[in-house]
Amino acid sequence: MPKDTKNCRILEPEYESMSREKLEALQLERLQETVKHVYENVPMYKERMDALGVKPEDIKSLSDITKLPYTDKPDLRDHFPDGLFAVPRKEIVRIQGSSGTTGKPIVSGYTQNDIDVWTNMVARALAEAGCTDEDTIQVTYGYGLFTGGLGVHQGASKLGATVIPMSSGNTQRQIMMLKELGATMVCCTPSYATLLGETIREMGIDPSELKLKSGCFGAEPWTSEMRDNLESLLDFNAFDIYGLTEIGGPGVAFECRERCGLHVNEDHVIAEIINPETGEHMPDGETGELVFTTITKTGQPMIRYRTHDLCTLTREKCACGRTTARMGRITGRSDDMIIVRGVNVFPSQIESVIVGMEGVAPHYMLIVDRKNSSDTLEVQIELKEELVSDTVSHVEELRNKITEQIKSVVGVMAKVTIVPPKTLPRFEGKARRVIDNRKL
Ligand code: ADP
Ligand code: ZN
C-alpha cells in the first residue's frame, strides 16, 4: 500500500464500481453501437467483417466479440493518415500520434467526445493517486503528438488541479520548478522520474524540501523494485498508469492503492487476453496478449486491437471497491518492439535505415541498457568487406550519417558502433537482434 492514501478516491463510482452484471450490459450495448458505427463508416472493417461473414446484428452477447476481426499496428500504417477515421474530418478535433514501425507515425483522430472520454480516464487515474483541486501537478511527459503530456494535462485540469506544463527534458530546470512552484504531484516516465530523484539527491536536496506526495508513471515497463527505489528517492507514492495511442493514450488502465494490478476503464474499453500465436481467446488468469476494443470512441474506434503487450487479466472485485478488470504488469511483448526513453522502437526501423546504405552490411544488433536511470541504445553494424581498408575519417562520416538517419526515422539518439565484417551473430530461423540488459 502507498504510505498515504488519504486522498485516494474513486472518481466515478457509478461506473468504476458498478455491478459486473450492469457493467457487462453497458459494454454490450456500447459494443453493438461501435460495431455498427465502424461497419457503416470504416471500409476496412466492413470488408473484414464481410470476409468473415459477420454482420453488426450478429453481436448478441459479449462473447460474440470473438467473431470480430483483429486490428494491428500495420493496419494503422496502411491506412495512414485518416483511412480509419469513422467520422467526417470536420468532426475530428485532435490528432495525436506515436512512432510507427517504419518511420511513418501511427495516428489517432479524436472527436470532442473522444477527448472527453480520454480526459475522464486520466482523471480517474489521477484521482486514485490523490489528485484534487488543491494539488499542483508538474507534467513532465512530453507534449506534442505523444499522448503523455496532453493526456495528463487534460485529466488534471478536469480535476481542477494547478497544471505546470513543463514537458520533458532539462532536468535542472525541472527540479528548480519543482522546488519553486511546489508541485505536489509529478507525472512522467518511471525512468525519468528516477533520474529526477537521483539528481535531486545529488544536488543535496532532501525530499522534505519539496512538496511532492505522489505521481502517475507509465509509457514504459517498470518493476516493483524500480518503484520502491523511486519512492524512497522522492519519499512519495508512485502509481502505475498504462495506455497506448491507438486506444486513446494514457489512462486506459491505472493502478489503485491496493497495488494488485491496473484497473481497466471497462466502461470505455473491452479487454481480452488471446494466445499471440493462434489468436484464440484465453481465460482470465493466463498470460497472453492484451487486446482492446474501444466502445465509446467515435473518431477512430478500434476493434480487437492487438497491443502485443503480454500480461494477465482478472475480473475479481478489488479491495479498493472497483469492480473493473485488472491487468497484471506487462511481462513482455509478443513482437520485437522495445521502448527506449519512452519511444517505441522496432528493429525493423533500424533495419530500414541500414539496408541499402552504402558501406555497411545488412547485419546489426541493438543493445539496450539503462545507465543513470536513462536508457541507452547502441546499434552495432558491420562494415562491408571492401571498406575495411578505408580511412578512419570515411568510416566516421558513415557512422555520423547512420546516427543522423536513425534519429530522424526512429526518433531516438543511438550510439552507432561500426564493427569489422563477419563479427555479428548470424541467425538460423528467427533473428534475435535485441539484447536488453535493463532487466525489466
Ligand atoms: P504511450 O503514450 O503510452 O507511450 P504509445 O502508443 O507510444 O503510448 O506506446 C504504448 C506502449 O507503451 C504500450 O503498448 C506498452 O507496451 C507501453 N506502455 C505504456 N504504459 C505502460 C506501463 N505502465 N507499463 C508498461 N508498458 C507500458
Ligand atoms: Zn483496486
Short mmCIF file of C-alpha atoms and ligand atoms in Angstrom, two decimals:
data_model
loop_
_atom_site.label_atom_id
_atom_site.label_comp_id
_atom_site.label_asym_id
_atom_site.label_seq_id
_atom_site.Cartn_x
_atom_site.Cartn_y
_atom_site.Cartn_z
CA MET A 1 0.00 0.00 0.00
CA PRO A 2 1.16 3.56 -0.58
CA LYS A 3 2.05 5.26 2.69
CA ASP A 4 -0.56 7.98 2.31
CA THR A 5 -3.96 7.02 0.89
CA LYS A 6 -5.91 9.86 2.44
CA ASN A 7 -6.96 11.46 -0.84
CA CYS A 8 -7.10 8.32 -2.98
CA ARG A 9 -10.61 8.17 -4.34
CA ILE A 10 -12.89 6.61 -6.88
CA LEU A 11 -13.85 9.47 -9.17
CA GLU A 12 -16.89 7.87 -10.79
CA PRO A 13 -18.12 5.05 -8.57
CA GLU A 14 -21.29 4.82 -10.67
CA TYR A 15 -19.09 3.34 -13.40
CA GLU A 16 -15.91 2.19 -11.71
CA SER A 17 -17.73 0.22 -9.03
CA MET A 18 -20.91 -0.81 -10.83
CA SER A 19 -22.02 -4.42 -10.56
CA ARG A 20 -20.41 -6.73 -13.12
CA GLU A 21 -23.84 -7.53 -14.44
CA LYS A 22 -24.69 -3.91 -15.14
CA LEU A 23 -21.23 -3.22 -16.46
CA GLU A 24 -21.46 -6.09 -18.91
CA ALA A 25 -24.89 -4.97 -20.08
CA LEU A 26 -23.47 -1.50 -20.68
CA GLN A 27 -20.47 -2.94 -22.51
CA LEU A 28 -22.69 -4.99 -24.79
CA GLU A 29 -24.86 -2.03 -25.67
CA ARG A 30 -21.80 0.13 -26.42
CA LEU A 31 -20.08 -2.66 -28.34
CA GLN A 32 -23.11 -3.10 -30.56
CA GLU A 33 -23.20 0.63 -31.30
CA THR A 34 -19.47 0.72 -32.04
CA VAL A 35 -19.58 -2.27 -34.36
CA LYS A 36 -22.47 -0.74 -36.28
CA HIS A 37 -20.64 2.58 -36.46
CA VAL A 38 -17.42 1.10 -37.89
CA TYR A 39 -19.27 -1.25 -40.23
CA GLU A 40 -21.07 1.70 -41.75
CA ASN A 41 -18.20 4.16 -41.77
CA VAL A 42 -14.83 2.42 -42.00
CA PRO A 43 -14.34 0.48 -45.25
CA MET A 44 -11.59 -1.71 -43.75
CA TYR A 45 -13.90 -3.00 -41.03
CA LYS A 46 -16.75 -3.56 -43.44
CA GLU A 47 -14.51 -5.57 -45.76
CA ARG A 48 -13.06 -7.63 -42.93
CA MET A 49 -16.42 -8.34 -41.36
CA ASP A 50 -17.89 -9.25 -44.72
CA ALA A 51 -14.99 -11.60 -45.35
CA LEU A 52 -15.71 -13.31 -42.03
CA GLY A 53 -19.43 -13.35 -42.78
CA VAL A 54 -20.31 -11.34 -39.69
CA LYS A 55 -22.83 -8.52 -39.54
CA PRO A 56 -23.31 -5.97 -36.74
CA GLU A 57 -26.58 -7.76 -35.81
CA ASP A 58 -24.58 -10.92 -35.05
CA ILE A 59 -23.16 -9.34 -31.90
CA LYS A 60 -25.80 -10.53 -29.46
CA SER A 61 -23.66 -11.16 -26.39
CA LEU A 62 -20.26 -10.03 -25.16
CA SER A 63 -18.71 -13.35 -26.09
CA ASP A 64 -19.67 -12.66 -29.72
CA ILE A 65 -16.75 -10.25 -29.73
CA THR A 66 -14.61 -13.21 -30.77
CA LYS A 67 -16.44 -13.20 -34.11
CA LEU A 68 -14.92 -9.83 -34.92
CA PRO A 69 -11.66 -9.32 -36.84
CA TYR A 70 -8.45 -8.13 -35.20
CA THR A 71 -6.76 -4.81 -35.84
CA ASP A 72 -2.98 -4.44 -35.66
CA LYS A 73 -0.35 -1.72 -36.00
CA PRO A 74 0.26 -2.31 -39.74
CA ASP A 75 -3.44 -1.54 -40.34
CA LEU A 76 -2.91 1.92 -38.92
CA ARG A 77 0.18 2.38 -41.02
CA ASP A 78 -1.52 1.10 -44.18
CA HIS A 79 -4.46 3.44 -43.67
CA PHE A 80 -2.33 6.40 -42.64
CA PRO A 81 -3.35 9.11 -42.09
CA ASP A 82 -7.14 9.06 -41.91
CA GLY A 83 -8.32 5.83 -43.54
CA LEU A 84 -9.68 4.51 -40.25
CA PHE A 85 -11.49 7.69 -39.26
CA ALA A 86 -15.16 6.86 -38.75
CA VAL A 87 -16.46 10.43 -38.96
CA PRO A 88 -16.01 13.32 -41.42
CA ARG A 89 -12.79 15.25 -40.88
CA LYS A 90 -14.66 18.28 -39.58
CA GLU A 91 -15.74 16.28 -36.53
CA ILE A 92 -12.15 15.40 -35.70
CA VAL A 93 -10.87 17.94 -33.19
CA ARG A 94 -7.43 16.47 -32.47
CA ILE A 95 -4.84 14.17 -33.95
CA GLN A 96 -2.24 12.55 -31.72
CA GLY A 97 0.36 10.02 -32.73
CA SER A 98 3.23 7.81 -31.84
CA SER A 99 6.13 6.20 -33.61
CA GLY A 100 5.08 3.51 -36.05
CA THR A 101 7.06 0.58 -37.34
CA THR A 102 8.82 2.09 -40.31
CA GLY A 103 9.11 5.74 -39.62
CA LYS A 104 5.55 6.64 -40.56
CA PRO A 105 3.80 7.65 -37.37
CA ILE A 106 0.59 5.99 -36.40
CA VAL A 107 -2.08 8.49 -35.62
CA SER A 108 -5.36 8.57 -33.81
CA GLY A 109 -8.14 11.03 -34.59
CA TYR A 110 -10.33 12.24 -31.74
CA THR A 111 -13.78 13.76 -31.78
CA GLN A 112 -14.68 16.04 -28.89
CA ASN A 113 -16.43 13.03 -27.36
CA ASP A 114 -13.19 11.05 -27.57
CA ILE A 115 -11.19 13.82 -25.91
CA ASP A 116 -13.79 13.89 -23.11
CA VAL A 117 -13.63 10.12 -22.71
CA TRP A 118 -9.83 10.15 -22.58
CA THR A 119 -9.79 13.10 -20.18
CA ASN A 120 -12.09 11.18 -17.86
CA MET A 121 -9.96 8.07 -17.97
CA VAL A 122 -6.85 10.00 -16.97
CA ALA A 123 -8.80 11.96 -14.33
CA ARG A 124 -9.82 8.65 -12.73
CA ALA A 125 -6.18 7.58 -12.55
CA LEU A 126 -5.06 10.88 -11.07
CA ALA A 127 -7.92 10.92 -8.56
CA GLU A 128 -6.85 7.48 -7.38
CA ALA A 129 -3.33 8.88 -6.93
CA GLY A 130 -4.89 11.50 -4.65
CA CYS A 131 -5.18 14.43 -7.05
CA THR A 132 -7.69 17.15 -6.09
CA ASP A 133 -8.14 20.83 -6.87
CA GLU A 134 -5.70 21.55 -4.04
CA ASP A 135 -2.86 19.94 -5.98
CA THR A 136 -0.20 21.35 -8.23
CA ILE A 137 0.92 18.90 -10.85
CA GLN A 138 4.12 19.16 -12.86
CA VAL A 139 3.58 17.40 -16.17
CA THR A 140 6.97 16.16 -17.27
CA TYR A 141 5.71 13.87 -20.02
CA GLY A 142 6.46 15.25 -23.46
CA TYR A 143 3.84 17.48 -25.04
CA GLY A 144 3.10 17.20 -28.74
CA LEU A 145 1.88 14.30 -30.81
CA PHE A 146 2.84 11.96 -27.98
CA THR A 147 -0.21 11.40 -25.79
CA GLY A 148 1.53 11.59 -22.40
CA GLY A 149 1.76 15.35 -21.88
CA LEU A 150 -1.64 16.46 -23.11
CA GLY A 151 -3.34 13.39 -21.66
CA VAL A 152 -2.24 14.10 -18.11
CA HIS A 153 -2.73 17.82 -18.65
CA GLN A 154 -6.39 17.34 -19.59
CA GLY A 155 -7.09 14.88 -16.78
CA ALA A 156 -5.53 17.12 -14.15
CA SER A 157 -7.35 20.19 -15.46
CA LYS A 158 -10.63 18.31 -15.20
CA LEU A 159 -9.93 17.76 -11.50
CA GLY A 160 -9.20 21.45 -11.06
CA ALA A 161 -5.55 20.94 -10.17
CA THR A 162 -2.95 23.59 -10.96
CA VAL A 163 -1.10 22.30 -14.01
CA ILE A 164 2.53 23.13 -14.81
CA PRO A 165 3.01 22.00 -18.43
CA MET A 166 6.78 21.56 -18.27
CA SER A 167 7.06 18.85 -20.93
CA SER A 168 10.09 16.57 -20.84
CA GLY A 169 13.80 17.26 -20.52
CA ASN A 170 16.07 19.81 -18.86
CA THR A 171 16.43 18.12 -15.50
CA GLN A 172 17.94 21.08 -13.66
CA ARG A 173 15.08 23.30 -14.71
CA GLN A 174 12.52 20.64 -13.79
CA ILE A 175 13.98 20.48 -10.30
CA MET A 176 14.12 24.23 -9.90
CA MET A 177 10.44 24.43 -10.84
CA LEU A 178 9.51 21.54 -8.56
CA LYS A 179 11.08 23.44 -5.71
CA GLU A 180 9.93 26.94 -6.52
CA LEU A 181 6.37 26.17 -7.62
CA GLY A 182 5.86 23.48 -5.01
CA ALA A 183 4.32 20.74 -7.14
CA THR A 184 2.58 18.09 -5.04
CA MET A 185 2.46 15.67 -7.96
CA VAL A 186 4.71 14.89 -10.88
CA CYS A 187 3.96 12.68 -13.89
CA CYS A 188 6.47 11.29 -16.39
CA THR A 189 8.07 8.00 -17.37
CA PRO A 190 9.28 5.99 -14.37
CA SER A 191 12.86 6.10 -15.64
CA TYR A 192 12.82 9.86 -15.96
CA ALA A 193 11.26 10.16 -12.51
CA THR A 194 14.14 8.10 -11.16
CA LEU A 195 16.63 10.36 -12.87
CA LEU A 196 14.90 13.37 -11.32
CA GLY A 197 15.04 11.69 -7.89
CA GLU A 198 18.71 10.82 -8.24
CA THR A 199 19.62 14.29 -9.42
CA ILE A 200 17.66 15.84 -6.56
CA ARG A 201 19.65 13.73 -4.11
CA GLU A 202 22.95 14.54 -5.84
CA MET A 203 22.16 18.23 -5.54
CA GLY A 204 21.90 17.73 -1.80
CA ILE A 205 18.17 18.47 -1.75
CA ASP A 206 16.20 16.47 0.81
CA PRO A 207 12.74 15.38 -0.43
CA SER A 208 11.25 17.12 2.62
CA GLU A 209 12.23 20.41 0.98
CA LEU A 210 9.79 19.54 -1.82
CA LYS A 211 6.02 19.16 -1.50
CA LEU A 212 5.72 16.03 -3.64
CA LYS A 213 3.19 13.50 -2.40
CA SER A 214 2.51 11.30 -5.44
CA GLY A 215 2.73 10.78 -9.17
CA CYS A 216 1.50 8.59 -12.01
CA PHE A 217 4.18 6.97 -14.11
CA GLY A 218 3.93 4.95 -17.28
CA ALA A 219 4.53 4.74 -21.03
CA GLU A 220 7.20 2.08 -20.48
CA PRO A 221 7.58 -1.12 -18.48
CA TRP A 222 8.93 -0.94 -14.94
CA THR A 223 9.24 -3.26 -11.98
CA SER A 224 8.18 -3.11 -8.34
CA GLU A 225 11.87 -2.80 -7.39
CA MET A 226 12.05 0.31 -9.56
CA ARG A 227 9.01 1.63 -7.77
CA ASP A 228 10.49 1.00 -4.32
CA ASN A 229 13.64 2.78 -5.37
CA LEU A 230 11.72 5.74 -6.81
CA GLU A 231 9.51 6.06 -3.75
CA SER A 232 12.46 6.13 -1.41
CA LEU A 233 14.34 8.64 -3.58
CA LEU A 234 11.45 11.10 -3.54
CA ASP A 235 9.67 10.00 -0.37
CA PHE A 236 6.25 9.91 -2.05
CA ASN A 237 3.78 7.46 -3.66
CA ALA A 238 4.29 6.24 -7.21
CA PHE A 239 1.32 4.87 -9.18
CA ASP A 240 1.45 2.98 -12.46
CA ILE A 241 -0.56 4.20 -15.46
CA TYR A 242 -0.91 2.40 -18.77
CA GLY A 243 -2.12 3.33 -22.21
CA LEU A 244 -1.43 3.40 -25.90
CA THR A 245 -2.09 5.93 -28.61
CA GLU A 246 -4.27 3.62 -30.68
CA ILE A 247 -6.75 3.23 -27.82
CA GLY A 248 -6.60 6.88 -26.81
CA GLY A 249 -3.45 7.37 -24.74
CA PRO A 250 -2.55 7.04 -21.07
CA GLY A 251 -5.36 6.16 -18.68
CA VAL A 252 -6.64 3.05 -20.47
CA ALA A 253 -5.73 1.33 -17.19
CA PHE A 254 -4.31 2.59 -13.91
CA GLU A 255 -3.15 1.29 -10.60
CA CYS A 256 -5.10 1.73 -7.39
CA ARG A 257 -3.90 1.98 -3.79
CA GLU A 258 -4.09 -1.80 -3.39
CA ARG A 259 -1.25 -2.32 -5.87
CA CYS A 260 -2.66 -5.52 -7.26
CA GLY A 261 -2.85 -4.74 -10.94
CA LEU A 262 -4.11 -1.90 -13.11
CA HIS A 263 -7.85 -1.25 -13.38
CA VAL A 264 -9.02 -1.18 -16.98
CA ASN A 265 -11.61 1.52 -17.69
CA GLU A 266 -14.03 -1.15 -18.79
CA ASP A 267 -16.96 1.13 -19.44
CA HIS A 268 -14.82 2.56 -22.27
CA VAL A 269 -12.86 -0.45 -23.49
CA ILE A 270 -13.32 -4.21 -23.56
CA ALA A 271 -10.16 -6.10 -22.64
CA GLU A 272 -9.37 -9.63 -23.79
CA ILE A 273 -6.38 -11.90 -23.50
CA ILE A 274 -5.52 -14.00 -26.54
CA ASN A 275 -2.92 -16.54 -27.47
CA PRO A 276 -0.49 -14.48 -29.58
CA GLU A 277 0.36 -17.46 -31.77
CA THR A 278 -3.11 -18.78 -32.57
CA GLY A 279 -5.26 -15.72 -31.92
CA GLU A 280 -7.53 -17.78 -29.66
CA HIS A 281 -9.31 -16.09 -26.78
CA MET A 282 -7.86 -17.17 -23.42
CA PRO A 283 -9.40 -17.43 -19.96
CA ASP A 284 -8.70 -14.90 -17.20
CA GLY A 285 -5.60 -15.59 -15.17
CA GLU A 286 -3.49 -16.88 -18.04
CA THR A 287 -0.70 -14.85 -19.57
CA GLY A 288 -1.28 -13.82 -23.16
CA GLU A 289 -1.57 -10.84 -25.43
CA LEU A 290 -3.77 -7.99 -24.36
CA VAL A 291 -6.41 -6.93 -26.89
CA PHE A 292 -8.67 -3.89 -26.60
CA THR A 293 -11.91 -2.88 -28.27
CA THR A 294 -12.95 0.72 -27.73
CA ILE A 295 -16.66 1.08 -27.05
CA THR A 296 -17.12 4.83 -26.59
CA LYS A 297 -14.69 6.33 -29.11
CA THR A 298 -16.34 7.73 -32.23
CA GLY A 299 -13.48 9.29 -34.23
CA GLN A 300 -11.28 6.25 -34.73
CA PRO A 301 -12.73 3.28 -32.85
CA MET A 302 -10.56 0.19 -32.64
CA ILE A 303 -11.96 -3.31 -32.87
CA ARG A 304 -9.92 -6.01 -31.13
CA TYR A 305 -6.69 -4.05 -31.30
CA ARG A 306 -3.67 -6.24 -30.63
CA THR A 307 -1.38 -4.40 -28.22
CA HIS A 308 1.34 -7.10 -28.31
CA ASP A 309 1.74 -6.47 -24.59
CA LEU A 310 1.80 -9.70 -22.60
CA CYS A 311 0.01 -9.85 -19.26
CA THR A 312 -2.87 -11.45 -17.35
CA LEU A 313 -6.39 -10.21 -16.58
CA THR A 314 -8.54 -10.76 -13.54
CA ARG A 315 -12.15 -9.72 -13.04
CA GLU A 316 -12.35 -10.36 -9.31
CA LYS A 317 -13.55 -7.48 -7.21
CA CYS A 318 -10.73 -5.36 -5.81
CA ALA A 319 -10.41 -4.29 -2.18
CA CYS A 320 -10.46 -0.65 -3.33
CA GLY A 321 -14.13 -1.09 -4.25
CA ARG A 322 -13.75 -1.09 -8.01
CA THR A 323 -15.31 -3.92 -9.98
CA THR A 324 -13.41 -3.31 -13.20
CA ALA A 325 -10.98 -5.88 -14.60
CA ARG A 326 -7.35 -5.57 -13.60
CA MET A 327 -4.38 -6.26 -15.81
CA GLY A 328 -1.15 -7.51 -14.29
CA ARG A 329 2.12 -5.80 -15.01
CA ILE A 330 3.30 -6.19 -18.60
CA THR A 331 5.78 -9.03 -18.60
CA GLY A 332 6.93 -8.77 -22.20
CA ARG A 333 5.90 -8.25 -25.79
CA SER A 334 4.76 -10.68 -28.44
CA ASP A 335 6.63 -8.69 -31.07
CA ASP A 336 10.12 -7.24 -31.01
CA MET A 337 9.23 -3.69 -30.02
CA ILE A 338 11.41 -2.12 -27.36
CA ILE A 339 10.76 1.13 -25.56
CA VAL A 340 13.76 3.42 -25.33
CA ARG A 341 13.33 6.59 -23.29
CA GLY A 342 9.59 6.31 -23.80
CA VAL A 343 9.87 5.95 -27.59
CA ASN A 344 8.66 2.76 -29.28
CA VAL A 345 11.47 1.30 -31.33
CA PHE A 346 11.19 -1.62 -33.75
CA PRO A 347 14.32 -3.34 -35.03
CA SER A 348 12.73 -3.16 -38.48
CA GLN A 349 13.00 0.64 -38.37
CA ILE A 350 16.73 0.42 -37.78
CA GLU A 351 16.93 -2.20 -40.49
CA SER A 352 15.22 0.12 -42.96
CA VAL A 353 17.96 2.68 -42.34
CA ILE A 354 20.82 0.23 -42.72
CA VAL A 355 19.63 -1.84 -45.63
CA GLY A 356 20.57 -0.11 -48.83
CA MET A 357 23.10 2.11 -47.15
CA GLU A 358 26.46 2.03 -48.86
CA GLY A 359 29.40 0.78 -46.89
CA VAL A 360 27.64 -1.36 -44.32
CA ALA A 361 26.37 -4.92 -44.45
CA PRO A 362 22.74 -5.65 -43.50
CA HIS A 363 23.73 -7.21 -40.18
CA TYR A 364 23.08 -5.40 -36.95
CA MET A 365 22.45 -5.81 -33.24
CA LEU A 366 20.67 -3.48 -30.84
CA ILE A 367 21.93 -3.30 -27.29
CA VAL A 368 19.70 -1.57 -24.79
CA ASP A 369 20.82 -0.70 -21.30
CA ARG A 370 20.00 1.71 -18.54
CA LYS A 371 22.70 3.99 -17.20
CA ASN A 372 21.99 6.59 -14.54
CA SER A 373 18.28 5.83 -14.92
CA SER A 374 18.32 6.72 -18.58
CA ASP A 375 18.01 4.22 -21.42
CA THR A 376 20.88 3.83 -23.82
CA LEU A 377 20.65 2.30 -27.27
CA GLU A 378 23.70 1.04 -29.08
CA VAL A 379 23.42 -0.06 -32.69
CA GLN A 380 26.23 -2.29 -33.89
CA ILE A 381 26.59 -2.52 -37.64
CA GLU A 382 29.04 -4.45 -39.75
CA LEU A 383 31.31 -2.68 -42.11
CA LYS A 384 31.37 -4.05 -45.66
CA GLU A 385 34.43 -6.08 -46.57
CA GLU A 386 35.55 -3.68 -49.28
CA LEU A 387 35.65 -0.76 -46.84
CA VAL A 388 37.95 -2.37 -44.31
CA SER A 389 40.98 -0.57 -45.67
CA ASP A 390 39.13 2.74 -45.82
CA THR A 391 40.31 5.79 -43.97
CA VAL A 392 39.17 6.36 -40.41
CA SER A 393 37.55 9.63 -41.37
CA HIS A 394 35.46 7.93 -44.04
CA VAL A 395 34.14 5.40 -41.53
CA GLU A 396 33.46 8.20 -39.08
CA GLU A 397 31.49 10.02 -41.75
CA LEU A 398 29.45 6.89 -42.37
CA ARG A 399 28.81 6.49 -38.66
CA ASN A 400 27.55 10.06 -38.35
CA LYS A 401 25.29 9.60 -41.33
CA ILE A 402 23.72 6.47 -39.83
CA THR A 403 23.33 8.13 -36.42
CA GLU A 404 21.51 11.02 -38.03
CA GLN A 405 19.22 8.79 -40.07
CA ILE A 406 18.32 6.66 -37.09
CA LYS A 407 17.49 9.80 -35.14
CA SER A 408 15.21 11.02 -37.90
CA VAL A 409 13.47 7.70 -38.65
CA VAL A 410 13.22 6.26 -35.14
CA GLY A 411 13.23 9.41 -33.07
CA VAL A 412 15.93 8.41 -30.61
CA MET A 413 19.62 9.11 -30.46
CA ALA A 414 21.60 5.87 -30.73
CA LYS A 415 25.27 5.21 -30.27
CA VAL A 416 26.33 3.67 -33.57
CA THR A 417 29.29 1.32 -33.48
CA ILE A 418 30.76 0.07 -36.74
CA VAL A 419 32.24 -3.38 -36.23
CA PRO A 420 34.53 -5.41 -38.54
CA PRO A 421 32.91 -7.63 -41.19
CA LYS A 422 31.51 -11.01 -40.11
CA THR A 423 31.70 -10.34 -36.37
CA LEU A 424 27.98 -10.09 -35.58
CA PRO A 425 25.91 -13.22 -34.99
CA ARG A 426 24.08 -14.83 -37.91
CA PHE A 427 20.73 -16.43 -37.26
CA GLU A 428 19.11 -19.58 -38.40
CA GLY A 429 15.40 -19.11 -38.08
CA LYS A 430 14.09 -16.12 -36.18
CA ALA A 431 16.73 -13.45 -35.72
CA ARG A 432 17.26 -12.13 -32.21
CA ARG A 433 18.72 -8.76 -32.81
CA VAL A 434 17.97 -7.12 -29.49
CA ILE A 435 19.92 -7.55 -26.29
CA ASP A 436 18.07 -5.81 -23.49
CA ASN A 437 20.22 -5.54 -20.38
CA ARG A 438 17.70 -3.47 -18.42
CA LYS A 439 16.11 -6.45 -16.69
CA LEU A 440 12.55 -5.09 -16.78
P1 ADP B 1 2.31 5.87 -24.64
O1 ADP B 1 1.97 7.26 -24.92
O2 ADP B 1 1.52 5.29 -23.50
O3 ADP B 1 3.76 5.55 -24.54
P2 ADP B 1 2.48 4.52 -27.13
O4 ADP B 1 1.37 4.24 -28.04
O5 ADP B 1 3.63 5.32 -27.60
O6 ADP B 1 1.76 5.18 -25.92
O7 ADP B 1 3.07 3.19 -26.50
C1 ADP B 1 2.21 2.25 -25.93
C2 ADP B 1 3.00 1.13 -25.37
O8 ADP B 1 3.79 1.58 -24.27
C3 ADP B 1 2.12 0.06 -24.77
O9 ADP B 1 1.64 -0.83 -25.74
C4 ADP B 1 3.08 -0.60 -23.80
O10 ADP B 1 3.94 -1.51 -24.46
C5 ADP B 1 3.90 0.57 -23.30
N1 ADP B 1 3.38 1.05 -22.01
C6 ADP B 1 2.61 2.13 -21.79
N2 ADP B 1 2.34 2.27 -20.47
C7 ADP B 1 2.97 1.25 -19.84
C8 ADP B 1 3.07 0.82 -18.47
N3 ADP B 1 2.50 1.48 -17.49
N4 ADP B 1 3.78 -0.31 -18.22
C9 ADP B 1 4.36 -1.00 -19.21
N5 ADP B 1 4.31 -0.64 -20.51
C10 ADP B 1 3.63 0.46 -20.82
ZN ZN B 2 -8.37 -1.59 -6.92
#
